[in-house]
Amino acid sequence: MDEHLKRSIMIEHYQNPLNKGLDDTLGYKKVNMNSKTCIDNLDFALKIEDGIIKDIKFDGEACAISTSSASIMTELLKGKKIEEAEEIINNYENMIEERPYNKDLLEEANCYDEIYKQPNRKKCALLPYEGIKKILKGE
């Protein structure tokens, strides 16, 4: 993925985030995630039925990286079995931490494949995935 495409994906998901808004979340599992190092403070709501992620929503205030990462993540995980979602999350974390990963699973999330070059932004890119991971683990 070239640099221009990466940047345009991030900007599009920041300016027009998908699945943003927490109206009508009755029956959803929820978690708040925030960062001590920047403005990121996001709430996530996850609806699971029969082991499948039926819906994911988020809202709050966050930087461009966290907001775009959350938007991409919601689309990537929606409709997946819990085991599939966990595999995607693990591969995403591996990518951010410069470990081997399956890029085919990550689709648009591959736009963060060089975020490790800015270590202070890794937390921003990981925050949404850490939130969903907490929900899936029942924390």
JSON list of N, CA and C in Angstrom, two decimals, residues 63-134:
[
{"chain": "A", "resi": 63, "resn": "CYS", "atom": "N", "xyz": [-7.65, 11.52, 18.88]},
{"chain": "A", "resi": 63, "resn": "CYS", "atom": "CA", "xyz": [-6.82, 12.02, 17.80]},
{"chain": "A", "resi": 63, "resn": "CYS", "atom": "C", "xyz": [-7.17, 11.32, 16.49]},
{"chain": "A", "resi": 64, "resn": "ALA", "atom": "N", "xyz": [-6.57, 11.77, 15.42]},
{"chain": "A", "resi": 64, "resn": "ALA", "atom": "CA", "xyz": [-6.85, 11.21, 14.09]},
{"chain": "A", "resi": 64, "resn": "ALA", "atom": "C", "xyz": [-6.51, 9.73, 14.01]},
{"chain": "A", "resi": 65, "resn": "ILE", "atom": "N", "xyz": [-5.42, 9.33, 14.62]},
{"chain": "A", "resi": 65, "resn": "ILE", "atom": "CA", "xyz": [-5.00, 7.92, 14.55]},
{"chain": "A", "resi": 65, "resn": "ILE", "atom": "C", "xyz": [-6.00, 7.03, 15.29]},
{"chain": "A", "resi": 66, "resn": "SER", "atom": "N", "xyz": [-6.37, 7.38, 16.51]},
{"chain": "A", "resi": 66, "resn": "SER", "atom": "CA", "xyz": [-7.32, 6.56, 17.28]},
{"chain": "A", "resi": 66, "resn": "SER", "atom": "C", "xyz": [-8.70, 6.53, 16.62]},
{"chain": "A", "resi": 67, "resn": "THR", "atom": "N", "xyz": [-9.16, 7.68, 16.17]},
{"chain": "A", "resi": 67, "resn": "THR", "atom": "CA", "xyz": [-10.49, 7.74, 15.55]},
{"chain": "A", "resi": 67, "resn": "THR", "atom": "C", "xyz": [-10.53, 6.91, 14.27]},
{"chain": "A", "resi": 68, "resn": "SER", "atom": "N", "xyz": [-9.54, 7.09, 13.41]},
{"chain": "A", "resi": 68, "resn": "SER", "atom": "CA", "xyz": [-9.53, 6.33, 12.15]},
{"chain": "A", "resi": 68, "resn": "SER", "atom": "C", "xyz": [-9.33, 4.85, 12.41]},
{"chain": "A", "resi": 69, "resn": "SER", "atom": "N", "xyz": [-8.49, 4.51, 13.37]},
{"chain": "A", "resi": 69, "resn": "SER", "atom": "CA", "xyz": [-8.27, 3.11, 13.73]},
{"chain": "A", "resi": 69, "resn": "SER", "atom": "C", "xyz": [-9.56, 2.47, 14.24]},
{"chain": "A", "resi": 70, "resn": "ALA", "atom": "N", "xyz": [-10.30, 3.20, 15.07]},
{"chain": "A", "resi": 70, "resn": "ALA", "atom": "CA", "xyz": [-11.57, 2.69, 15.60]},
{"chain": "A", "resi": 70, "resn": "ALA", "atom": "C", "xyz": [-12.58, 2.48, 14.48]},
{"chain": "A", "resi": 71, "resn": "SER", "atom": "N", "xyz": [-12.65, 3.43, 13.56]},
{"chain": "A", "resi": 71, "resn": "SER", "atom": "CA", "xyz": [-13.59, 3.32, 12.45]},
{"chain": "A", "resi": 71, "resn": "SER", "atom": "C", "xyz": [-13.28, 2.10, 11.58]},
{"chain": "A", "resi": 72, "resn": "ILE", "atom": "N", "xyz": [-12.02, 1.95, 11.22]},
{"chain": "A", "resi": 72, "resn": "ILE", "atom": "CA", "xyz": [-11.60, 0.81, 10.40]},
{"chain": "A", "resi": 72, "resn": "ILE", "atom": "C", "xyz": [-11.87, -0.49, 11.14]},
{"chain": "A", "resi": 73, "resn": "MET", "atom": "N", "xyz": [-11.54, -0.53, 12.42]},
{"chain": "A", "resi": 73, "resn": "MET", "atom": "CA", "xyz": [-11.71, -1.74, 13.23]},
{"chain": "A", "resi": 73, "resn": "MET", "atom": "C", "xyz": [-13.17, -2.16, 13.29]},
{"chain": "A", "resi": 74, "resn": "THR", "atom": "N", "xyz": [-14.09, -1.21, 13.46]},
{"chain": "A", "resi": 74, "resn": "THR", "atom": "CA", "xyz": [-15.50, -1.58, 13.57]},
{"chain": "A", "resi": 74, "resn": "THR", "atom": "C", "xyz": [-15.97, -2.30, 12.31]},
{"chain": "A", "resi": 75, "resn": "GLU", "atom": "N", "xyz": [-15.54, -1.82, 11.17]},
{"chain": "A", "resi": 75, "resn": "GLU", "atom": "CA", "xyz": [-15.92, -2.45, 9.91]},
{"chain": "A", "resi": 75, "resn": "GLU", "atom": "C", "xyz": [-15.24, -3.80, 9.74]},
{"chain": "A", "resi": 76, "resn": "LEU", "atom": "N", "xyz": [-14.00, -3.89, 10.18]},
{"chain": "A", "resi": 76, "resn": "LEU", "atom": "CA", "xyz": [-13.21, -5.11, 10.02]},
{"chain": "A", "resi": 76, "resn": "LEU", "atom": "C", "xyz": [-13.76, -6.26, 10.88]},
{"chain": "A", "resi": 77, "resn": "LEU", "atom": "N", "xyz": [-14.24, -5.94, 12.08]},
{"chain": "A", "resi": 77, "resn": "LEU", "atom": "CA", "xyz": [-14.66, -6.99, 13.01]},
{"chain": "A", "resi": 77, "resn": "LEU", "atom": "C", "xyz": [-16.15, -7.32, 12.95]},
{"chain": "A", "resi": 78, "resn": "LYS", "atom": "N", "xyz": [-16.94, -6.41, 12.43]},
{"chain": "A", "resi": 78, "resn": "LYS", "atom": "CA", "xyz": [-18.39, -6.64, 12.37]},
{"chain": "A", "resi": 78, "resn": "LYS", "atom": "C", "xyz": [-18.70, -7.86, 11.51]},
{"chain": "A", "resi": 79, "resn": "GLY", "atom": "N", "xyz": [-19.52, -8.76, 12.06]},
{"chain": "A", "resi": 79, "resn": "GLY", "atom": "CA", "xyz": [-19.91, -9.97, 11.34]},
{"chain": "A", "resi": 79, "resn": "GLY", "atom": "C", "xyz": [-18.97, -11.14, 11.52]},
{"chain": "A", "resi": 80, "resn": "LYS", "atom": "N", "xyz": [-17.91, -10.94, 12.27]},
{"chain": "A", "resi": 80, "resn": "LYS", "atom": "CA", "xyz": [-16.92, -12.01, 12.48]},
{"chain": "A", "resi": 80, "resn": "LYS", "atom": "C", "xyz": [-17.27, -12.83, 13.72]},
{"chain": "A", "resi": 81, "resn": "LYS", "atom": "N", "xyz": [-16.91, -14.11, 13.68]},
{"chain": "A", "resi": 81, "resn": "LYS", "atom": "CA", "xyz": [-16.99, -14.95, 14.87]},
{"chain": "A", "resi": 81, "resn": "LYS", "atom": "C", "xyz": [-15.95, -14.42, 15.86]},
{"chain": "A", "resi": 82, "resn": "ILE", "atom": "N", "xyz": [-16.18, -14.66, 17.14]},
{"chain": "A", "resi": 82, "resn": "ILE", "atom": "CA", "xyz": [-15.26, -14.17, 18.17]},
{"chain": "A", "resi": 82, "resn": "ILE", "atom": "C", "xyz": [-13.84, -14.65, 17.90]},
{"chain": "A", "resi": 83, "resn": "GLU", "atom": "N", "xyz": [-13.69, -15.91, 17.51]},
{"chain": "A", "resi": 83, "resn": "GLU", "atom": "CA", "xyz": [-12.36, -16.46, 17.25]},
{"chain": "A", "resi": 83, "resn": "GLU", "atom": "C", "xyz": [-11.69, -15.73, 16.08]},
{"chain": "A", "resi": 84, "resn": "GLU", "atom": "N", "xyz": [-12.46, -15.41, 15.06]},
{"chain": "A", "resi": 84, "resn": "GLU", "atom": "CA", "xyz": [-11.92, -14.67, 13.91]},
{"chain": "A", "resi": 84, "resn": "GLU", "atom": "C", "xyz": [-11.49, -13.26, 14.34]},
{"chain": "A", "resi": 85, "resn": "ALA", "atom": "N", "xyz": [-12.32, -12.62, 15.15]},
{"chain": "A", "resi": 85, "resn": "ALA", "atom": "CA", "xyz": [-12.00, -11.28, 15.64]},
{"chain": "A", "resi": 85, "resn": "ALA", "atom": "C", "xyz": [-10.72, -11.30, 16.47]},
{"chain": "A", "resi": 86, "resn": "GLU", "atom": "N", "xyz": [-10.58, -12.30, 17.32]},
{"chain": "A", "resi": 86, "resn": "GLU", "atom": "CA", "xyz": [-9.36, -12.40, 18.13]},
{"chain": "A", "resi": 86, "resn": "GLU", "atom": "C", "xyz": [-8.13, -12.60, 17.26]},
{"chain": "A", "resi": 87, "resn": "GLU", "atom": "N", "xyz": [-8.26, -13.37, 16.20]},
{"chain": "A", "resi": 87, "resn": "GLU", "atom": "CA", "xyz": [-7.14, -13.58, 15.27]},
{"chain": "A", "resi": 87, "resn": "GLU", "atom": "C", "xyz": [-6.77, -12.27, 14.56]},
{"chain": "A", "resi": 88, "resn": "ILE", "atom": "N", "xyz": [-7.78, -11.51, 14.16]},
{"chain": "A", "resi": 88, "resn": "ILE", "atom": "CA", "xyz": [-7.53, -10.22, 13.51]},
{"chain": "A", "resi": 88, "resn": "ILE", "atom": "C", "xyz": [-6.84, -9.27, 14.49]},
{"chain": "A", "resi": 89, "resn": "ILE", "atom": "N", "xyz": [-7.35, -9.21, 15.72]},
{"chain": "A", "resi": 89, "resn": "ILE", "atom": "CA", "xyz": [-6.76, -8.33, 16.73]},
{"chain": "A", "resi": 89, "resn": "ILE", "atom": "C", "xyz": [-5.31, -8.72, 16.99]},
{"chain": "A", "resi": 90, "resn": "ASN", "atom": "N", "xyz": [-5.03, -10.02, 17.14]},
{"chain": "A", "resi": 90, "resn": "ASN", "atom": "CA", "xyz": [-3.66, -10.47, 17.38]},
{"chain": "A", "resi": 90, "resn": "ASN", "atom": "C", "xyz": [-2.73, -10.11, 16.21]},
{"chain": "A", "resi": 91, "resn": "ASN", "atom": "N", "xyz": [-3.22, -10.26, 14.99]},
{"chain": "A", "resi": 91, "resn": "ASN", "atom": "CA", "xyz": [-2.41, -9.91, 13.83]},
{"chain": "A", "resi": 91, "resn": "ASN", "atom": "C", "xyz": [-2.18, -8.41, 13.74]},
{"chain": "A", "resi": 92, "resn": "TYR", "atom": "N", "xyz": [-3.18, -7.63, 14.09]},
{"chain": "A", "resi": 92, "resn": "TYR", "atom": "CA", "xyz": [-3.04, -6.17, 14.10]},
{"chain": "A", "resi": 92, "resn": "TYR", "atom": "C", "xyz": [-1.98, -5.75, 15.13]},
{"chain": "A", "resi": 93, "resn": "GLU", "atom": "N", "xyz": [-2.09, -6.31, 16.33]},
{"chain": "A", "resi": 93, "resn": "GLU", "atom": "CA", "xyz": [-1.09, -6.00, 17.37]},
{"chain": "A", "resi": 93, "resn": "GLU", "atom": "C", "xyz": [0.30, -6.40, 16.91]},
{"chain": "A", "resi": 94, "resn": "ASN", "atom": "N", "xyz": [0.43, -7.55, 16.28]},
{"chain": "A", "resi": 94, "resn": "ASN", "atom": "CA", "xyz": [1.72, -7.99, 15.78]},
{"chain": "A", "resi": 94, "resn": "ASN", "atom": "C", "xyz": [2.27, -7.00, 14.75]},
{"chain": "A", "resi": 95, "resn": "MET", "atom": "N", "xyz": [1.42, -6.52, 13.86]},
{"chain": "A", "resi": 95, "resn": "MET", "atom": "CA", "xyz": [1.85, -5.54, 12.87]},
{"chain": "A", "resi": 95, "resn": "MET", "atom": "C", "xyz": [2.38, -4.27, 13.55]},
{"chain": "A", "resi": 96, "resn": "ILE", "atom": "N", "xyz": [1.62, -3.76, 14.50]},
{"chain": "A", "resi": 96, "resn": "ILE", "atom": "CA", "xyz": [2.01, -2.52, 15.19]},
{"chain": "A", "resi": 96, "resn": "ILE", "atom": "C", "xyz": [3.32, -2.71, 15.95]},
{"chain": "A", "resi": 97, "resn": "GLU", "atom": "N", "xyz": [3.52, -3.90, 16.50]},
{"chain": "A", "resi": 97, "resn": "GLU", "atom": "CA", "xyz": [4.73, -4.18, 17.30]},
{"chain": "A", "resi": 97, "resn": "GLU", "atom": "C", "xyz": [5.87, -4.78, 16.46]},
{"chain": "A", "resi": 98, "resn": "GLU", "atom": "N", "xyz": [5.73, -4.75, 15.13]},
{"chain": "A", "resi": 98, "resn": "GLU", "atom": "CA", "xyz": [6.77, -5.21, 14.21]},
{"chain": "A", "resi": 98, "resn": "GLU", "atom": "C", "xyz": [7.08, -6.70, 14.33]},
{"chain": "A", "resi": 99, "resn": "ARG", "atom": "N", "xyz": [6.05, -7.48, 14.60]},
{"chain": "A", "resi": 99, "resn": "ARG", "atom": "CA", "xyz": [6.19, -8.93, 14.64]},
{"chain": "A", "resi": 99, "resn": "ARG", "atom": "C", "xyz": [5.52, -9.51, 13.39]},
{"chain": "A", "resi": 100, "resn": "PRO", "atom": "N", "xyz": [5.82, -10.75, 13.03]},
{"chain": "A", "resi": 100, "resn": "PRO", "atom": "CA", "xyz": [5.19, -11.35, 11.86]},
{"chain": "A", "resi": 100, "resn": "PRO", "atom": "C", "xyz": [3.66, -11.37, 12.00]},
{"chain": "A", "resi": 101, "resn": "TYR", "atom": "N", "xyz": [2.97, -11.10, 10.89]},
{"chain": "A", "resi": 101, "resn": "TYR", "atom": "CA", "xyz": [1.51, -11.06, 10.89]},
{"chain": "A", "resi": 101, "resn": "TYR", "atom": "C", "xyz": [0.99, -11.39, 9.50]},
{"chain": "A", "resi": 102, "resn": "ASN", "atom": "N", "xyz": [-0.29, -11.71, 9.44]},
{"chain": "A", "resi": 102, "resn": "ASN", "atom": "CA", "xyz": [-0.96, -12.02, 8.17]},
{"chain": "A", "resi": 102, "resn": "ASN", "atom": "C", "xyz": [-1.65, -10.75, 7.67]},
{"chain": "A", "resi": 103, "resn": "LYS", "atom": "N", "xyz": [-1.05, -10.07, 6.72]},
{"chain": "A", "resi": 103, "resn": "LYS", "atom": "CA", "xyz": [-1.61, -8.81, 6.24]},
{"chain": "A", "resi": 103, "resn": "LYS", "atom": "C", "xyz": [-2.92, -8.99, 5.50]},
{"chain": "A", "resi": 104, "resn": "ASP", "atom": "N", "xyz": [-3.19, -10.19, 4.99]},
{"chain": "A", "resi": 104, "resn": "ASP", "atom": "CA", "xyz": [-4.45, -10.44, 4.29]},
{"chain": "A", "resi": 104, "resn": "ASP", "atom": "C", "xyz": [-5.67, -10.30, 5.20]},
{"chain": "A", "resi": 105, "resn": "LEU", "atom": "N", "xyz": [-5.47, -10.52, 6.49]},
{"chain": "A", "resi": 105, "resn": "LEU", "atom": "CA", "xyz": [-6.59, -10.42, 7.44]},
{"chain": "A", "resi": 105, "resn": "LEU", "atom": "C", "xyz": [-6.96, -8.98, 7.78]},
{"chain": "A", "resi": 106, "resn": "LEU", "atom": "N", "xyz": [-6.05, -8.05, 7.54]},
{"chain": "A", "resi": 106, "resn": "LEU", "atom": "CA", "xyz": [-6.21, -6.71, 8.08]},
{"chain": "A", "resi": 106, "resn": "LEU", "atom": "C", "xyz": [-6.84, -5.68, 7.14]},
{"chain": "A", "resi": 107, "resn": "GLU", "atom": "N", "xyz": [-6.94, -6.00, 5.88]},
{"chain": "A", "resi": 107, "resn": "GLU", "atom": "CA", "xyz": [-7.59, -5.11, 4.91]},
{"chain": "A", "resi": 107, "resn": "GLU", "atom": "C", "xyz": [-7.11, -3.67, 5.06]},
{"chain": "A", "resi": 108, "resn": "GLU", "atom": "N", "xyz": [-8.02, -2.70, 5.24]},
{"chain": "A", "resi": 108, "resn": "GLU", "atom": "CA", "xyz": [-7.63, -1.29, 5.34]},
{"chain": "A", "resi": 108, "resn": "GLU", "atom": "C", "xyz": [-6.75, -0.99, 6.55]},
{"chain": "A", "resi": 109, "resn": "ALA", "atom": "N", "xyz": [-6.82, -1.82, 7.57]},
{"chain": "A", "resi": 109, "resn": "ALA", "atom": "CA", "xyz": [-5.99, -1.60, 8.77]},
{"chain": "A", "resi": 109, "resn": "ALA", "atom": "C", "xyz": [-4.50, -1.68, 8.45]},
{"chain": "A", "resi": 110, "resn": "ASN", "atom": "N", "xyz": [-4.15, -2.23, 7.29]},
{"chain": "A", "resi": 110, "resn": "ASN", "atom": "CA", "xyz": [-2.76, -2.26, 6.87]},
{"chain": "A", "resi": 110, "resn": "ASN", "atom": "C", "xyz": [-2.18, -0.86, 6.68]},
{"chain": "A", "resi": 111, "resn": "CYS", "atom": "N", "xyz": [-3.02, 0.16, 6.66]},
{"chain": "A", "resi": 111, "resn": "CYS", "atom": "CA", "xyz": [-2.51, 1.52, 6.50]},
{"chain": "A", "resi": 111, "resn": "CYS", "atom": "C", "xyz": [-1.66, 1.95, 7.70]},
{"chain": "A", "resi": 112, "resn": "TYR", "atom": "N", "xyz": [-1.71, 1.19, 8.79]},
{"chain": "A", "resi": 112, "resn": "TYR", "atom": "CA", "xyz": [-0.91, 1.50, 9.98]},
{"chain": "A", "resi": 112, "resn": "TYR", "atom": "C", "xyz": [0.37, 0.68, 10.06]},
{"chain": "A", "resi": 113, "resn": "ASP", "atom": "N", "xyz": [0.76, 0.05, 8.97]},
{"chain": "A", "resi": 113, "resn": "ASP", "atom": "CA", "xyz": [1.89, -0.88, 9.01]},
{"chain": "A", "resi": 113, "resn": "ASP", "atom": "C", "xyz": [3.24, -0.22, 9.29]},
{"chain": "A", "resi": 114, "resn": "GLU", "atom": "N", "xyz": [3.30, 1.10, 9.23]},
{"chain": "A", "resi": 114, "resn": "GLU", "atom": "CA", "xyz": [4.56, 1.79, 9.55]},
{"chain": "A", "resi": 114, "resn": "GLU", "atom": "C", "xyz": [4.43, 2.70, 10.76]},
{"chain": "A", "resi": 115, "resn": "ILE", "atom": "N", "xyz": [3.38, 2.55, 11.52]},
{"chain": "A", "resi": 115, "resn": "ILE", "atom": "CA", "xyz": [3.16, 3.40, 12.69]},
{"chain": "A", "resi": 115, "resn": "ILE", "atom": "C", "xyz": [4.27, 3.20, 13.74]},
{"chain": "A", "resi": 116, "resn": "TYR", "atom": "N", "xyz": [4.93, 2.05, 13.69]},
{"chain": "A", "resi": 116, "resn": "TYR", "atom": "CA", "xyz": [6.03, 1.79, 14.62]},
{"chain": "A", "resi": 116, "resn": "TYR", "atom": "C", "xyz": [7.15, 2.82, 14.47]},
{"chain": "A", "resi": 117, "resn": "LYS", "atom": "N", "xyz": [7.21, 3.50, 13.36]},
{"chain": "A", "resi": 117, "resn": "LYS", "atom": "CA", "xyz": [8.22, 4.54, 13.15]},
{"chain": "A", "resi": 117, "resn": "LYS", "atom": "C", "xyz": [7.96, 5.76, 14.03]},
{"chain": "A", "resi": 118, "resn": "GLN", "atom": "N", "xyz": [6.74, 5.83, 14.57]},
{"chain": "A", "resi": 118, "resn": "GLN", "atom": "CA", "xyz": [6.37, 6.90, 15.49]},
{"chain": "A", "resi": 118, "resn": "GLN", "atom": "C", "xyz": [5.91, 6.24, 16.79]},
{"chain": "A", "resi": 119, "resn": "PRO", "atom": "N", "xyz": [6.84, 5.81, 17.62]},
{"chain": "A", "resi": 119, "resn": "PRO", "atom": "CA", "xyz": [6.47, 5.03, 18.82]},
{"chain": "A", "resi": 119, "resn": "PRO", "atom": "C", "xyz": [5.40, 5.67, 19.69]},
{"chain": "A", "resi": 120, "resn": "ASN", "atom": "N", "xyz": [5.36, 7.00, 19.75]},
{"chain": "A", "resi": 120, "resn": "ASN", "atom": "CA", "xyz": [4.35, 7.66, 20.57]},
{"chain": "A", "resi": 120, "resn": "ASN", "atom": "C", "xyz": [2.94, 7.53, 19.99]},
{"chain": "A", "resi": 121, "resn": "ARG", "atom": "N", "xyz": [2.81, 7.09, 18.73]},
{"chain": "A", "resi": 121, "resn": "ARG", "atom": "CA", "xyz": [1.49, 6.92, 18.10]},
{"chain": "A", "resi": 121, "resn": "ARG", "atom": "C", "xyz": [0.99, 5.48, 18.15]},
{"chain": "A", "resi": 122, "resn": "LYS", "atom": "N", "xyz": [1.85, 4.56, 18.57]},
{"chain": "A", "resi": 122, "resn": "LYS", "atom": "CA", "xyz": [1.45, 3.15, 18.63]},
{"chain": "A", "resi": 122, "resn": "LYS", "atom": "C", "xyz": [0.26, 2.97, 19.57]},
{"chain": "A", "resi": 123, "resn": "LYS", "atom": "N", "xyz": [0.29, 3.64, 20.71]},
{"chain": "A", "resi": 123, "resn": "LYS", "atom": "CA", "xyz": [-0.80, 3.54, 21.68]},
{"chain": "A", "resi": 123, "resn": "LYS", "atom": "C", "xyz": [-2.12, 4.02, 21.07]},
{"chain": "A", "resi": 124, "resn": "CYS", "atom": "N", "xyz": [-2.05, 5.08, 20.27]},
{"chain": "A", "resi": 124, "resn": "CYS", "atom": "CA", "xyz": [-3.25, 5.61, 19.61]},
{"chain": "A", "resi": 124, "resn": "CYS", "atom": "C", "xyz": [-3.84, 4.58, 18.65]},
{"chain": "A", "resi": 125, "resn": "ALA", "atom": "N", "xyz": [-2.98, 3.92, 17.90]},
{"chain": "A", "resi": 125, "resn": "ALA", "atom": "CA", "xyz": [-3.44, 2.93, 16.92]},
{"chain": "A", "resi": 125, "resn": "ALA", "atom": "C", "xyz": [-3.97, 1.67, 17.59]},
{"chain": "A", "resi": 126, "resn": "LEU", "atom": "N", "xyz": [-3.42, 1.34, 18.76]},
{"chain": "A", "resi": 126, "resn": "LEU", "atom": "CA", "xyz": [-3.81, 0.11, 19.47]},
{"chain": "A", "resi": 126, "resn": "LEU", "atom": "C", "xyz": [-5.04, 0.28, 20.37]},
{"chain": "A", "resi": 127, "resn": "LEU", "atom": "N", "xyz": [-5.32, 1.48, 20.81]},
{"chain": "A", "resi": 127, "resn": "LEU", "atom": "CA", "xyz": [-6.37, 1.72, 21.81]},
{"chain": "A", "resi": 127, "resn": "LEU", "atom": "C", "xyz": [-7.72, 1.07, 21.46]},
{"chain": "A", "resi": 128, "resn": "PRO", "atom": "N", "xyz": [-8.25, 1.25, 20.24]},
{"chain": "A", "resi": 128, "resn": "PRO", "atom": "CA", "xyz": [-9.55, 0.62, 19.94]},
{"chain": "A", "resi": 128, "resn": "PRO", "atom": "C", "xyz": [-9.50, -0.91, 20.03]},
{"chain": "A", "resi": 129, "resn": "TYR", "atom": "N", "xyz": [-8.44, -1.50, 19.53]},
{"chain": "A", "resi": 129, "resn": "TYR", "atom": "CA", "xyz": [-8.32, -2.96, 19.54]},
{"chain": "A", "resi": 129, "resn": "TYR", "atom": "C", "xyz": [-8.19, -3.48, 20.97]},
{"chain": "A", "resi": 130, "resn": "GLU", "atom": "N", "xyz": [-7.48, -2.74, 21.81]},
{"chain": "A", "resi": 130, "resn": "GLU", "atom": "CA", "xyz": [-7.35, -3.13, 23.22]},
{"chain": "A", "resi": 130, "resn": "GLU", "atom": "C", "xyz": [-8.71, -3.08, 23.91]},
{"chain": "A", "resi": 131, "resn": "GLY", "atom": "N", "xyz": [-9.55, -2.11, 23.54]},
{"chain": "A", "resi": 131, "resn": "GLY", "atom": "CA", "xyz": [-10.89, -2.01, 24.12]},
{"chain": "A", "resi": 131, "resn": "GLY", "atom": "C", "xyz": [-11.75, -3.21, 23.76]},
{"chain": "A", "resi": 132, "resn": "ILE", "atom": "N", "xyz": [-11.76, -3.59, 22.49]},
{"chain": "A", "resi": 132, "resn": "ILE", "atom": "CA", "xyz": [-12.56, -4.74, 22.07]},
{"chain": "A", "resi": 132, "resn": "ILE", "atom": "C", "xyz": [-12.01, -6.02, 22.69]},
{"chain": "A", "resi": 133, "resn": "LYS", "atom": "N", "xyz": [-10.71, -6.10, 22.81]},
{"chain": "A", "resi": 133, "resn": "LYS", "atom": "CA", "xyz": [-10.08, -7.26, 23.44]},
{"chain": "A", "resi": 133, "resn": "LYS", "atom": "C", "xyz": [-10.56, -7.40, 24.90]},
{"chain": "A", "resi": 134, "resn": "LYS", "atom": "N", "xyz": [-10.65, -6.28, 25.60]},
{"chain": "A", "resi": 134, "resn": "LYS", "atom": "CA", "xyz": [-11.16, -6.30, 26.98]},
{"chain": "A", "resi": 134, "resn": "LYS", "atom": "C", "xyz": [-12.58, -6.82, 27.04]}
]
